[in-house]
C-alpha cells in the first residue's frame, strides 16, 4: 500500500528535483526524505529518480507516476468536501422512475430546475409502470418514482407525496355519435369496446374502473390491452374502442380522437411520488424540490394539487363534451 505521505514526498521532490529544497519544503531533513523515497521505490519495484552527485531527474517510471500522484493527492484533498456534500444530499445519483402520464405535466420542468439547482446530482431516469417500478424498488434499483393509483391508495410500505388528483376521462373516436339524452349517451359509452391497461400494472386503478362499470349496470367489453397510455390513445385513434385516461393526458392529441368529460362520479387518478423511508439525502433533496414546486402552483390550479377532483376548463379549445347523469 502506498501512503499519502509518500506520494506527497515524491511529488515535492519531482517538482524540486533537489533533495535539500524538497526537504525544506516538506519541513523535514534530507536523510529521512531520501529514506522515504527509497522505501517507496522498493514497494513499487521501480526506480523513480535517476541520481548522480550533481543532479536528480525523474526516471521513465517516475514521469509516469507524476500526473497520477498529483491527481490522487488532489482527489484526496477534495474528499472531505465531497463526503460532506454527499451527506447533505448535494452530491450523488438519483435513480428515478416515472409513469408516462407524468411527462405531460410538470415533470420536465421539475427535472430541469432540479438539475440546475443541484449540478452535483446525476439523474438516471427510468420510464416504467407501477408494477415494474415496485419490482425495481424491491431489487434496490430505484430511489424514488412517480406512480398513478386511485386516490389514497399509494403503494404500501412507501413514503408518498401527492402530486395531483384528477378525474379519468374517456378517449373516444371522433366519429362516435352520442345520443342527446345524457343517460342514453352514458349507456352507449359504457357498452363500447374498451381499450385498457392490463390489471397487473395498476391493479387498484383497474379495479376502480371495473367497479364504475358495475355500478352503472354495465360489463366492460375489453377489446384490447396495452401498457403505455400513448399506445392506448393510438389504439382509440385506430378505432379499436374507447379508453379511460387521466384528464392530464388530454394534452396528447391524436387524429380522430376526442376526450369526453363525464360529470358522473367517475373514477379519479392520483399521481404520487413514492420512496422508501430512510432513503438517501439525495432523495430527500428531490422530494423537497418537488414539494416546493407544488407549493408554487398557481391558486387556480391548487384544487387539483390539494386533491380536489373537479372538471376545470382548459385554456386551449376543449375537445371534451360533458355528459350529465
PDB file of C-alpha atoms in Angstrom:
ATOM      1  CA  UNK A   1       0.000   0.000   0.000  1.00  0.00           C
ATOM      2  CA  UNK A   2       1.215   3.477  -0.882  1.00  0.00           C
ATOM      3  CA  UNK A   3       0.768   6.054   1.855  1.00  0.00           C
ATOM      4  CA  UNK A   4      -0.491   9.543   1.086  1.00  0.00           C
ATOM      5  CA  UNK A   5       2.603  10.963   2.799  1.00  0.00           C
ATOM      6  CA  UNK A   6       4.892   9.009   0.471  1.00  0.00           C
ATOM      7  CA  UNK A   7       3.067  10.312  -2.597  1.00  0.00           C
ATOM      8  CA  UNK A   8       3.310  13.879  -1.329  1.00  0.00           C
ATOM      9  CA  UNK A   9       7.039  13.489  -0.687  1.00  0.00           C
ATOM     10  CA  UNK A  10       7.525  12.065  -4.170  1.00  0.00           C
ATOM     11  CA  UNK A  11       5.526  14.894  -5.735  1.00  0.00           C
ATOM     12  CA  UNK A  12       7.518  17.639  -3.991  1.00  0.00           C
ATOM     13  CA  UNK A  13      10.844  16.037  -4.915  1.00  0.00           C
ATOM     14  CA  UNK A  14       9.653  15.606  -8.523  1.00  0.00           C
ATOM     15  CA  UNK A  15       8.827  19.305  -8.614  1.00  0.00           C
ATOM     16  CA  UNK A  16      12.059  20.492  -6.954  1.00  0.00           C
ATOM     17  CA  UNK A  17      14.456  17.861  -8.340  1.00  0.00           C
ATOM     18  CA  UNK A  18      16.689  18.705  -5.379  1.00  0.00           C
ATOM     19  CA  UNK A  19      16.686  16.806  -2.083  1.00  0.00           C
ATOM     20  CA  UNK A  20      17.648  19.805   0.025  1.00  0.00           C
ATOM     21  CA  UNK A  21      14.967  22.120  -1.346  1.00  0.00           C
ATOM     22  CA  UNK A  22      12.374  19.354  -1.269  1.00  0.00           C
ATOM     23  CA  UNK A  23      13.178  18.513   2.345  1.00  0.00           C
ATOM     24  CA  UNK A  24      12.850  22.167   3.318  1.00  0.00           C
ATOM     25  CA  UNK A  25       9.505  22.442   1.548  1.00  0.00           C
ATOM     26  CA  UNK A  26       8.307  19.360   3.438  1.00  0.00           C
ATOM     27  CA  UNK A  27       9.651  20.695   6.780  1.00  0.00           C
ATOM     28  CA  UNK A  28      11.946  17.715   7.263  1.00  0.00           C
ATOM     29  CA  UNK A  29      15.630  16.930   6.923  1.00  0.00           C
ATOM     30  CA  UNK A  30      17.215  15.403   3.864  1.00  0.00           C
ATOM     31  CA  UNK A  31      18.150  11.920   5.193  1.00  0.00           C
ATOM     32  CA  UNK A  32      14.562  10.936   6.173  1.00  0.00           C
ATOM     33  CA  UNK A  33      13.327  12.177   2.794  1.00  0.00           C
ATOM     34  CA  UNK A  34      15.942  10.101   0.979  1.00  0.00           C
ATOM     35  CA  UNK A  35      14.989   7.025   3.004  1.00  0.00           C
ATOM     36  CA  UNK A  36      11.255   7.597   2.332  1.00  0.00           C
ATOM     37  CA  UNK A  37      11.816   7.802  -1.429  1.00  0.00           C
ATOM     38  CA  UNK A  38      13.936   4.641  -1.375  1.00  0.00           C
ATOM     39  CA  UNK A  39      11.183   2.826   0.570  1.00  0.00           C
ATOM     40  CA  UNK A  40       8.573   3.968  -1.979  1.00  0.00           C
ATOM     41  CA  UNK A  41      10.742   2.741  -4.848  1.00  0.00           C
ATOM     42  CA  UNK A  42      11.206  -0.623  -3.133  1.00  0.00           C
ATOM     43  CA  UNK A  43       7.460  -1.017  -2.614  1.00  0.00           C
ATOM     44  CA  UNK A  44       6.779  -0.220  -6.276  1.00  0.00           C
ATOM     45  CA  UNK A  45       9.704  -2.248  -7.578  1.00  0.00           C
ATOM     46  CA  UNK A  46      10.991   0.552  -9.825  1.00  0.00           C
ATOM     47  CA  UNK A  47      13.401   3.491  -9.617  1.00  0.00           C
ATOM     48  CA  UNK A  48      11.504   6.777  -9.642  1.00  0.00           C
ATOM     49  CA  UNK A  49      14.566   9.045  -9.902  1.00  0.00           C
ATOM     50  CA  UNK A  50      17.882   8.923 -11.702  1.00  0.00           C
ATOM     51  CA  UNK A  51      20.537  10.278  -9.340  1.00  0.00           C
ATOM     52  CA  UNK A  52      24.168  11.267  -9.584  1.00  0.00           C
ATOM     53  CA  UNK A  53      26.350  13.534  -7.463  1.00  0.00           C
ATOM     54  CA  UNK A  54      25.281  16.670  -9.320  1.00  0.00           C
ATOM     55  CA  UNK A  55      21.638  16.184 -10.313  1.00  0.00           C
ATOM     56  CA  UNK A  56      18.351  14.431  -9.707  1.00  0.00           C
ATOM     57  CA  UNK A  57      15.988  13.620 -12.597  1.00  0.00           C
ATOM     58  CA  UNK A  58      12.757  11.678 -12.988  1.00  0.00           C
ATOM     59  CA  UNK A  59      13.093   8.172 -14.378  1.00  0.00           C
ATOM     60  CA  UNK A  60      10.550   6.994 -17.005  1.00  0.00           C
ATOM     61  CA  UNK A  61       8.622   5.303 -14.182  1.00  0.00           C
ATOM     62  CA  UNK A  62       8.743   8.500 -12.105  1.00  0.00           C
ATOM     63  CA  UNK A  63       7.478  10.547 -15.069  1.00  0.00           C
ATOM     64  CA  UNK A  64       4.579   8.121 -15.435  1.00  0.00           C
ATOM     65  CA  UNK A  65       3.757   8.340 -11.717  1.00  0.00           C
ATOM     66  CA  UNK A  66       3.898  12.146 -11.550  1.00  0.00           C
ATOM     67  CA  UNK A  67       0.463  13.018 -13.077  1.00  0.00           C
ATOM     68  CA  UNK A  68      -1.185  10.076 -11.319  1.00  0.00           C
ATOM     69  CA  UNK A  69       0.211  11.125  -7.941  1.00  0.00           C
ATOM     70  CA  UNK A  70      -0.844  14.735  -8.489  1.00  0.00           C
ATOM     71  CA  UNK A  71      -4.389  13.665  -9.384  1.00  0.00           C
ATOM     72  CA  UNK A  72      -4.655  11.272  -6.441  1.00  0.00           C
ATOM     73  CA  UNK A  73      -3.497  13.897  -3.973  1.00  0.00           C
ATOM     74  CA  UNK A  74      -5.916  16.453  -5.411  1.00  0.00           C
ATOM     75  CA  UNK A  75      -8.817  13.990  -5.094  1.00  0.00           C
ATOM     76  CA  UNK A  76      -7.810  13.120  -1.538  1.00  0.00           C
ATOM     77  CA  UNK A  77      -7.804  16.808  -0.622  1.00  0.00           C
ATOM     78  CA  UNK A  78     -11.277  17.171  -2.105  1.00  0.00           C
ATOM     79  CA  UNK A  79     -12.595  14.067  -0.378  1.00  0.00           C
ATOM     80  CA  UNK A  80     -13.849  15.706   2.874  1.00  0.00           C
ATOM     81  CA  UNK A  81     -15.854  18.306   0.947  1.00  0.00           C
ATOM     82  CA  UNK A  82     -17.225  15.593  -1.349  1.00  0.00           C
ATOM     83  CA  UNK A  83     -18.336  13.423   1.560  1.00  0.00           C
ATOM     84  CA  UNK A  84     -19.910  16.372   3.354  1.00  0.00           C
ATOM     85  CA  UNK A  85     -21.740  17.269   0.145  1.00  0.00           C
ATOM     86  CA  UNK A  86     -23.000  13.709  -0.234  1.00  0.00           C
ATOM     87  CA  UNK A  87     -24.159  13.617   3.390  1.00  0.00           C
ATOM     88  CA  UNK A  88     -26.106  16.838   2.769  1.00  0.00           C
ATOM     89  CA  UNK A  89     -27.722  15.416  -0.371  1.00  0.00           C
ATOM     90  CA  UNK A  90     -25.858  17.762  -2.693  1.00  0.00           C
ATOM     91  CA  UNK A  91     -23.819  15.106  -4.459  1.00  0.00           C
ATOM     92  CA  UNK A  92     -24.642  11.632  -5.679  1.00  0.00           C
ATOM     93  CA  UNK A  93     -27.019   9.810  -8.007  1.00  0.00           C
ATOM     94  CA  UNK A  94     -30.813   9.739  -8.104  1.00  0.00           C
ATOM     95  CA  UNK A  95     -32.466   6.794  -9.859  1.00  0.00           C
ATOM     96  CA  UNK A  96     -35.963   7.996 -10.660  1.00  0.00           C
ATOM     97  CA  UNK A  97     -38.850   6.025 -12.121  1.00  0.00           C
ATOM     98  CA  UNK A  98     -41.914   7.594 -13.714  1.00  0.00           C
ATOM     99  CA  UNK A  99     -45.094   6.572 -15.476  1.00  0.00           C
ATOM    100  CA  UNK A 100     -45.584   8.033 -18.944  1.00  0.00           C
ATOM    101  CA  UNK A 101     -48.559  10.207 -17.947  1.00  0.00           C
ATOM    102  CA  UNK A 102     -46.371  12.323 -15.643  1.00  0.00           C
ATOM    103  CA  UNK A 103     -44.419  13.544 -18.653  1.00  0.00           C
ATOM    104  CA  UNK A 104     -47.468  15.552 -19.749  1.00  0.00           C
ATOM    105  CA  UNK A 105     -47.415  17.567 -16.534  1.00  0.00           C
ATOM    106  CA  UNK A 106     -44.699  19.436 -14.671  1.00  0.00           C
ATOM    107  CA  UNK A 107     -42.110  16.639 -14.556  1.00  0.00           C
ATOM    108  CA  UNK A 108     -39.912  18.002 -17.387  1.00  0.00           C
ATOM    109  CA  UNK A 109     -39.811  21.418 -15.711  1.00  0.00           C
ATOM    110  CA  UNK A 110     -39.030  19.885 -12.311  1.00  0.00           C
ATOM    111  CA  UNK A 111     -36.165  17.887 -13.762  1.00  0.00           C
ATOM    112  CA  UNK A 112     -34.688  20.960 -15.448  1.00  0.00           C
ATOM    113  CA  UNK A 113     -34.893  23.087 -12.312  1.00  0.00           C
ATOM    114  CA  UNK A 114     -33.559  20.290 -10.090  1.00  0.00           C
ATOM    115  CA  UNK A 115     -30.538  19.743 -12.314  1.00  0.00           C
ATOM    116  CA  UNK A 116     -29.859  23.474 -12.393  1.00  0.00           C
ATOM    117  CA  UNK A 117     -30.115  23.731  -8.594  1.00  0.00           C
ATOM    118  CA  UNK A 118     -28.156  20.525  -7.880  1.00  0.00           C
ATOM    119  CA  UNK A 119     -25.437  20.050 -10.516  1.00  0.00           C
ATOM    120  CA  UNK A 120     -23.659  17.546  -8.281  1.00  0.00           C
ATOM    121  CA  UNK A 121     -26.537  15.050  -8.531  1.00  0.00           C
ATOM    122  CA  UNK A 122     -26.684  12.767 -11.560  1.00  0.00           C
ATOM    123  CA  UNK A 123     -30.198  11.779 -12.658  1.00  0.00           C
ATOM    124  CA  UNK A 124     -30.879   8.290 -14.016  1.00  0.00           C
ATOM    125  CA  UNK A 125     -34.440   8.164 -15.379  1.00  0.00           C
ATOM    126  CA  UNK A 126     -36.460   5.003 -15.995  1.00  0.00           C
ATOM    127  CA  UNK A 127     -39.920   5.091 -17.588  1.00  0.00           C
ATOM    128  CA  UNK A 128     -41.881   2.232 -16.051  1.00  0.00           C
ATOM    129  CA  UNK A 129     -45.367   1.281 -14.954  1.00  0.00           C
ATOM    130  CA  UNK A 130     -46.251   0.848 -11.293  1.00  0.00           C
ATOM    131  CA  UNK A 131     -45.661  -2.902 -11.217  1.00  0.00           C
ATOM    132  CA  UNK A 132     -42.250  -2.587 -12.860  1.00  0.00           C
ATOM    133  CA  UNK A 133     -41.241   0.224 -10.508  1.00  0.00           C
ATOM    134  CA  UNK A 134     -42.199  -1.842  -7.466  1.00  0.00           C
ATOM    135  CA  UNK A 135     -40.033  -4.676  -8.804  1.00  0.00           C
ATOM    136  CA  UNK A 136     -37.070  -2.320  -9.203  1.00  0.00           C
ATOM    137  CA  UNK A 137     -37.614  -0.905  -5.720  1.00  0.00           C
ATOM    138  CA  UNK A 138     -37.518  -4.463  -4.380  1.00  0.00           C
ATOM    139  CA  UNK A 139     -34.228  -5.082  -6.181  1.00  0.00           C
ATOM    140  CA  UNK A 140     -32.764  -1.793  -4.956  1.00  0.00           C
ATOM    141  CA  UNK A 141     -32.569  -0.354  -8.477  1.00  0.00           C
ATOM    142  CA  UNK A 142     -34.788   2.709  -7.846  1.00  0.00           C
ATOM    143  CA  UNK A 143     -34.591   5.520  -5.308  1.00  0.00           C
ATOM    144  CA  UNK A 144     -37.931   7.227  -5.993  1.00  0.00           C
ATOM    145  CA  UNK A 145     -40.731   7.038  -8.521  1.00  0.00           C
ATOM    146  CA  UNK A 146     -43.812   8.798  -9.874  1.00  0.00           C
ATOM    147  CA  UNK A 147     -46.774   6.394  -9.964  1.00  0.00           C
ATOM    148  CA  UNK A 148     -50.537   6.526 -10.537  1.00  0.00           C
ATOM    149  CA  UNK A 149     -53.248   4.880  -8.435  1.00  0.00           C
ATOM    150  CA  UNK A 150     -56.741   5.605  -7.065  1.00  0.00           C
ATOM    151  CA  UNK A 151     -56.859   8.474  -4.522  1.00  0.00           C
ATOM    152  CA  UNK A 152     -55.476   7.444  -1.163  1.00  0.00           C
ATOM    153  CA  UNK A 153     -54.194   4.093  -2.426  1.00  0.00           C
ATOM    154  CA  UNK A 154     -50.463   4.734  -2.750  1.00  0.00           C
ATOM    155  CA  UNK A 155     -48.418   1.510  -2.583  1.00  0.00           C
ATOM    156  CA  UNK A 156     -47.996   0.200   0.944  1.00  0.00           C
ATOM    157  CA  UNK A 157     -44.578   0.393   2.550  1.00  0.00           C
ATOM    158  CA  UNK A 158     -43.598   3.703   0.950  1.00  0.00           C
ATOM    159  CA  UNK A 159     -43.465   7.335   1.878  1.00  0.00           C
ATOM    160  CA  UNK A 160     -45.624   9.278  -0.586  1.00  0.00           C
ATOM    161  CA  UNK A 161     -46.064  12.870  -1.740  1.00  0.00           C
ATOM    162  CA  UNK A 162     -49.334  13.612  -3.546  1.00  0.00           C
ATOM    163  CA  UNK A 163     -48.687  15.317  -6.861  1.00  0.00           C
ATOM    164  CA  UNK A 164     -52.213  15.589  -8.241  1.00  0.00           C
ATOM    165  CA  UNK A 165     -55.670  14.067  -8.228  1.00  0.00           C
ATOM    166  CA  UNK A 166     -57.635  14.260 -11.449  1.00  0.00           C
ATOM    167  CA  UNK A 167     -60.727  12.605 -12.878  1.00  0.00           C
ATOM    168  CA  UNK A 168     -60.464   9.971 -15.542  1.00  0.00           C
ATOM    169  CA  UNK A 169     -61.854  10.997 -18.919  1.00  0.00           C
ATOM    170  CA  UNK A 170     -62.815   8.948 -21.945  1.00  0.00           C
ATOM    171  CA  UNK A 171     -60.768   8.990 -25.103  1.00  0.00           C
ATOM    172  CA  UNK A 172     -63.103   8.048 -27.947  1.00  0.00           C
ATOM    173  CA  UNK A 173     -63.219   8.168 -31.725  1.00  0.00           C
ATOM    174  CA  UNK A 174     -64.483  11.482 -33.056  1.00  0.00           C
ATOM    175  CA  UNK A 175     -66.766   9.518 -35.359  1.00  0.00           C
ATOM    176  CA  UNK A 176     -68.700   8.059 -32.426  1.00  0.00           C
ATOM    177  CA  UNK A 177     -72.088   9.823 -32.366  1.00  0.00           C
ATOM    178  CA  UNK A 178     -73.690  10.135 -28.932  1.00  0.00           C
ATOM    179  CA  UNK A 179     -77.390  10.401 -28.116  1.00  0.00           C
ATOM    180  CA  UNK A 180     -78.505  13.767 -26.790  1.00  0.00           C
ATOM    181  CA  UNK A 181     -80.046  12.244 -23.688  1.00  0.00           C
ATOM    182  CA  UNK A 182     -77.292  12.062 -21.023  1.00  0.00           C
ATOM    183  CA  UNK A 183     -78.356   8.673 -19.643  1.00  0.00           C
ATOM    184  CA  UNK A 184     -78.506   7.133 -23.116  1.00  0.00           C
ATOM    185  CA  UNK A 185     -75.107   8.635 -24.018  1.00  0.00           C
ATOM    186  CA  UNK A 186     -73.514   7.236 -20.868  1.00  0.00           C
ATOM    187  CA  UNK A 187     -75.025   3.815 -21.506  1.00  0.00           C
ATOM    188  CA  UNK A 188     -73.676   3.854 -25.056  1.00  0.00           C
ATOM    189  CA  UNK A 189     -70.173   4.790 -23.928  1.00  0.00           C
ATOM    190  CA  UNK A 190     -70.127   2.022 -21.338  1.00  0.00           C
ATOM    191  CA  UNK A 191     -71.188  -0.502 -23.995  1.00  0.00           C
ATOM    192  CA  UNK A 192     -68.390   0.453 -26.396  1.00  0.00           C
ATOM    193  CA  UNK A 193     -65.351  -1.844 -26.762  1.00  0.00           C
ATOM    194  CA  UNK A 194     -62.753  -0.858 -24.185  1.00  0.00           C
ATOM    195  CA  UNK A 195     -59.011  -0.392 -24.605  1.00  0.00           C
ATOM    196  CA  UNK A 196     -57.382  -0.679 -21.193  1.00  0.00           C
ATOM    197  CA  UNK A 197     -54.079  -1.404 -19.482  1.00  0.00           C
ATOM    198  CA  UNK A 198     -53.507  -4.913 -18.044  1.00  0.00           C
ATOM    199  CA  UNK A 199     -54.645  -5.276 -14.449  1.00  0.00           C
ATOM    200  CA  UNK A 200     -51.210  -6.331 -13.215  1.00  0.00           C
ATOM    201  CA  UNK A 201     -49.609  -2.959 -13.981  1.00  0.00           C
ATOM    202  CA  UNK A 202     -52.068  -0.962 -11.792  1.00  0.00           C
ATOM    203  CA  UNK A 203     -54.495  -3.325 -10.017  1.00  0.00           C
ATOM    204  CA  UNK A 204     -56.283  -0.794  -7.821  1.00  0.00           C
ATOM    205  CA  UNK A 205     -56.931   1.646 -10.695  1.00  0.00           C
ATOM    206  CA  UNK A 206     -58.076  -1.193 -12.958  1.00  0.00           C
ATOM    207  CA  UNK A 207     -60.490  -2.419 -10.268  1.00  0.00           C
ATOM    208  CA  UNK A 208     -61.859   1.094  -9.725  1.00  0.00           C
ATOM    209  CA  UNK A 209     -62.725   1.370 -13.421  1.00  0.00           C
ATOM    210  CA  UNK A 210     -64.461  -2.017 -13.456  1.00  0.00           C
ATOM    211  CA  UNK A 211     -66.404  -1.075 -10.315  1.00  0.00           C
ATOM    212  CA  UNK A 212     -67.603   2.062 -12.114  1.00  0.00           C
ATOM    213  CA  UNK A 213     -68.995  -0.104 -14.909  1.00  0.00           C
ATOM    214  CA  UNK A 214     -70.675  -2.476 -12.466  1.00  0.00           C
ATOM    215  CA  UNK A 215     -72.141   0.471 -10.564  1.00  0.00           C
ATOM    216  CA  UNK A 216     -73.919   1.508 -13.745  1.00  0.00           C
ATOM    217  CA  UNK A 217     -75.129  -1.994 -14.542  1.00  0.00           C
ATOM    218  CA  UNK A 218     -72.604  -2.490 -17.347  1.00  0.00           C
ATOM    219  CA  UNK A 219     -69.923  -5.045 -18.100  1.00  0.00           C
ATOM    220  CA  UNK A 220     -66.825  -3.723 -19.885  1.00  0.00           C
ATOM    221  CA  UNK A 221     -66.199  -5.317 -23.268  1.00  0.00           C
ATOM    222  CA  UNK A 222     -62.381  -5.376 -23.309  1.00  0.00           C
ATOM    223  CA  UNK A 223     -61.233  -5.235 -26.906  1.00  0.00           C
ATOM    224  CA  UNK A 224     -57.511  -4.686 -26.409  1.00  0.00           C
ATOM    225  CA  UNK A 225     -54.938  -4.256 -23.659  1.00  0.00           C
ATOM    226  CA  UNK A 226     -51.876  -2.006 -23.896  1.00  0.00           C
ATOM    227  CA  UNK A 227     -49.304  -0.918 -21.357  1.00  0.00           C
ATOM    228  CA  UNK A 228     -48.465   2.673 -22.309  1.00  0.00           C
ATOM    229  CA  UNK A 229     -51.142   5.371 -22.229  1.00  0.00           C
ATOM    230  CA  UNK A 230     -49.865   6.802 -25.526  1.00  0.00           C
ATOM    231  CA  UNK A 231     -50.368   3.403 -27.134  1.00  0.00           C
ATOM    232  CA  UNK A 232     -53.869   3.180 -25.681  1.00  0.00           C
ATOM    233  CA  UNK A 233     -54.806   6.551 -27.227  1.00  0.00           C
ATOM    234  CA  UNK A 234     -53.275   5.463 -30.536  1.00  0.00           C
ATOM    235  CA  UNK A 235     -55.473   2.353 -30.477  1.00  0.00           C
ATOM    236  CA  UNK A 236     -58.512   4.560 -29.929  1.00  0.00           C
ATOM    237  CA  UNK A 237     -57.399   6.563 -32.963  1.00  0.00           C
ATOM    238  CA  UNK A 238     -57.299   3.287 -34.885  1.00  0.00           C
ATOM    239  CA  UNK A 239     -60.943   2.626 -33.980  1.00  0.00           C
ATOM    240  CA  UNK A 240     -60.295  -0.202 -31.515  1.00  0.00           C
ATOM    241  CA  UNK A 241     -62.647   1.250 -28.911  1.00  0.00           C
ATOM    242  CA  UNK A 242     -62.792   3.842 -26.134  1.00  0.00           C
ATOM    243  CA  UNK A 243     -60.334   4.230 -23.264  1.00  0.00           C
ATOM    244  CA  UNK A 244     -60.171   5.766 -19.799  1.00  0.00           C
ATOM    245  CA  UNK A 245     -57.168   8.044 -19.298  1.00  0.00           C
ATOM    246  CA  UNK A 246     -56.154  10.631 -16.668  1.00  0.00           C
ATOM    247  CA  UNK A 247     -57.501  14.075 -17.556  1.00  0.00           C
ATOM    248  CA  UNK A 248     -53.981  15.473 -17.952  1.00  0.00           C
ATOM    249  CA  UNK A 249     -53.359  13.099 -20.853  1.00  0.00           C
ATOM    250  CA  UNK A 250     -55.866  15.080 -22.937  1.00  0.00           C
ATOM    251  CA  UNK A 251     -52.844  17.207 -23.871  1.00  0.00           C
ATOM    252  CA  UNK A 252     -51.910  14.270 -26.105  1.00  0.00           C
ATOM    253  CA  UNK A 253     -53.721  14.991 -29.363  1.00  0.00           C
ATOM    254  CA  UNK A 254     -54.189  12.270 -31.951  1.00  0.00           C
ATOM    255  CA  UNK A 255     -56.112  12.424 -35.242  1.00  0.00           C
ATOM    256  CA  UNK A 256     -59.645  11.146 -34.881  1.00  0.00           C
ATOM    257  CA  UNK A 257     -59.633  11.179 -31.061  1.00  0.00           C
ATOM    258  CA  UNK A 258     -61.579  13.428 -28.714  1.00  0.00           C
ATOM    259  CA  UNK A 259     -61.686  13.397 -24.928  1.00  0.00           C
ATOM    260  CA  UNK A 260     -65.050  13.129 -23.204  1.00  0.00           C
ATOM    261  CA  UNK A 261     -65.559  14.541 -19.737  1.00  0.00           C
ATOM    262  CA  UNK A 262     -68.254  12.941 -17.615  1.00  0.00           C
ATOM    263  CA  UNK A 263     -69.966  14.782 -14.784  1.00  0.00           C
ATOM    264  CA  UNK A 264     -70.894  11.463 -13.206  1.00  0.00           C
ATOM    265  CA  UNK A 265     -68.863  10.248 -10.239  1.00  0.00           C
ATOM    266  CA  UNK A 266     -66.116   8.850 -12.421  1.00  0.00           C
ATOM    267  CA  UNK A 267     -63.026   7.148 -11.014  1.00  0.00           C
ATOM    268  CA  UNK A 268     -60.175   9.502 -10.185  1.00  0.00           C
ATOM    269  CA  UNK A 269     -56.459   9.025 -10.660  1.00  0.00           C
ATOM    270  CA  UNK A 270     -53.859  10.177  -8.162  1.00  0.00           C
ATOM    271  CA  UNK A 271     -50.241  10.740  -9.090  1.00  0.00           C
ATOM    272  CA  UNK A 272     -47.755  10.321  -6.248  1.00  0.00           C
ATOM    273  CA  UNK A 273     -44.030  10.488  -5.753  1.00  0.00           C
ATOM    274  CA  UNK A 274     -43.014   7.477  -3.658  1.00  0.00           C
ATOM    275  CA  UNK A 275     -39.783   6.492  -1.918  1.00  0.00           C
ATOM    276  CA  UNK A 276     -38.628   4.231   0.885  1.00  0.00           C
ATOM    277  CA  UNK A 277     -38.356   5.527   4.433  1.00  0.00           C
ATOM    278  CA  UNK A 278     -34.738   6.174   5.332  1.00  0.00           C
ATOM    279  CA  UNK A 279     -33.757   6.841   1.718  1.00  0.00           C
ATOM    280  CA  UNK A 280     -30.555   8.727   0.916  1.00  0.00           C
ATOM    281  CA  UNK A 281     -30.187  12.505   1.424  1.00  0.00           C
ATOM    282  CA  UNK A 282     -30.278  12.877  -2.371  1.00  0.00           C
ATOM    283  CA  UNK A 283     -33.844  11.526  -2.379  1.00  0.00           C
ATOM    284  CA  UNK A 284     -34.786  13.935   0.409  1.00  0.00           C
ATOM    285  CA  UNK A 285     -33.400  16.802  -1.705  1.00  0.00           C
ATOM    286  CA  UNK A 286     -35.537  15.794  -4.668  1.00  0.00           C
ATOM    287  CA  UNK A 287     -38.668  15.337  -2.572  1.00  0.00           C
ATOM    288  CA  UNK A 288     -38.250  18.791  -1.055  1.00  0.00           C
ATOM    289  CA  UNK A 289     -37.613  20.261  -4.504  1.00  0.00           C
ATOM    290  CA  UNK A 290     -40.891  18.811  -5.796  1.00  0.00           C
ATOM    291  CA  UNK A 291     -42.739  19.814  -2.617  1.00  0.00           C
ATOM    292  CA  UNK A 292     -41.532  23.407  -3.020  1.00  0.00           C
ATOM    293  CA  UNK A 293     -42.550  23.391  -6.695  1.00  0.00           C
ATOM    294  CA  UNK A 294     -46.044  22.181  -5.765  1.00  0.00           C
ATOM    295  CA  UNK A 295     -46.352  24.985  -3.222  1.00  0.00           C
ATOM    296  CA  UNK A 296     -45.809  27.487  -6.027  1.00  0.00           C
ATOM    297  CA  UNK A 297     -48.594  26.115  -8.235  1.00  0.00           C
ATOM    298  CA  UNK A 298     -50.999  28.986  -9.057  1.00  0.00           C
ATOM    299  CA  UNK A 299     -54.108  29.110  -6.897  1.00  0.00           C
ATOM    300  CA  UNK A 300     -56.277  28.482  -9.927  1.00  0.00           C
ATOM    301  CA  UNK A 301     -54.794  25.002 -10.099  1.00  0.00           C
ATOM    302  CA  UNK A 302     -54.375  24.436  -6.388  1.00  0.00           C
ATOM    303  CA  UNK A 303     -57.588  22.449  -6.151  1.00  0.00           C
ATOM    304  CA  UNK A 304     -56.122  19.565  -8.068  1.00  0.00           C
ATOM    305  CA  UNK A 305     -52.848  19.727  -6.199  1.00  0.00           C
ATOM    306  CA  UNK A 306     -54.747  19.632  -2.898  1.00  0.00           C
ATOM    307  CA  UNK A 307     -56.645  16.573  -4.007  1.00  0.00           C
ATOM    308  CA  UNK A 308     -59.986  18.103  -5.058  1.00  0.00           C
ATOM    309  CA  UNK A 309     -61.445  16.299  -8.048  1.00  0.00           C
ATOM    310  CA  UNK A 310     -63.187  18.639 -10.433  1.00  0.00           C
ATOM    311  CA  UNK A 311     -63.542  19.333 -14.108  1.00  0.00           C
ATOM    312  CA  UNK A 312     -61.665  22.597 -14.590  1.00  0.00           C
ATOM    313  CA  UNK A 313     -61.835  24.209 -18.041  1.00  0.00           C
ATOM    314  CA  UNK A 314     -58.673  24.288 -20.105  1.00  0.00           C
ATOM    315  CA  UNK A 315     -57.188  27.347 -21.792  1.00  0.00           C
ATOM    316  CA  UNK A 316     -56.969  25.649 -25.182  1.00  0.00           C
ATOM    317  CA  UNK A 317     -60.056  24.797 -27.293  1.00  0.00           C
ATOM    318  CA  UNK A 318     -61.603  21.897 -25.434  1.00  0.00           C
ATOM    319  CA  UNK A 319     -62.274  18.544 -27.087  1.00  0.00           C
ATOM    320  CA  UNK A 320     -64.223  17.326 -24.045  1.00  0.00           C
ATOM    321  CA  UNK A 321     -68.013  17.154 -24.066  1.00  0.00           C
ATOM    322  CA  UNK A 322     -69.644  16.752 -20.657  1.00  0.00           C
ATOM    323  CA  UNK A 323     -72.359  14.205 -20.113  1.00  0.00           C
ATOM    324  CA  UNK A 324     -74.785  14.776 -17.251  1.00  0.00           C
ATOM    325  CA  UNK A 325     -76.101  11.847 -15.314  1.00  0.00           C
TER     326      UNK A 325
END
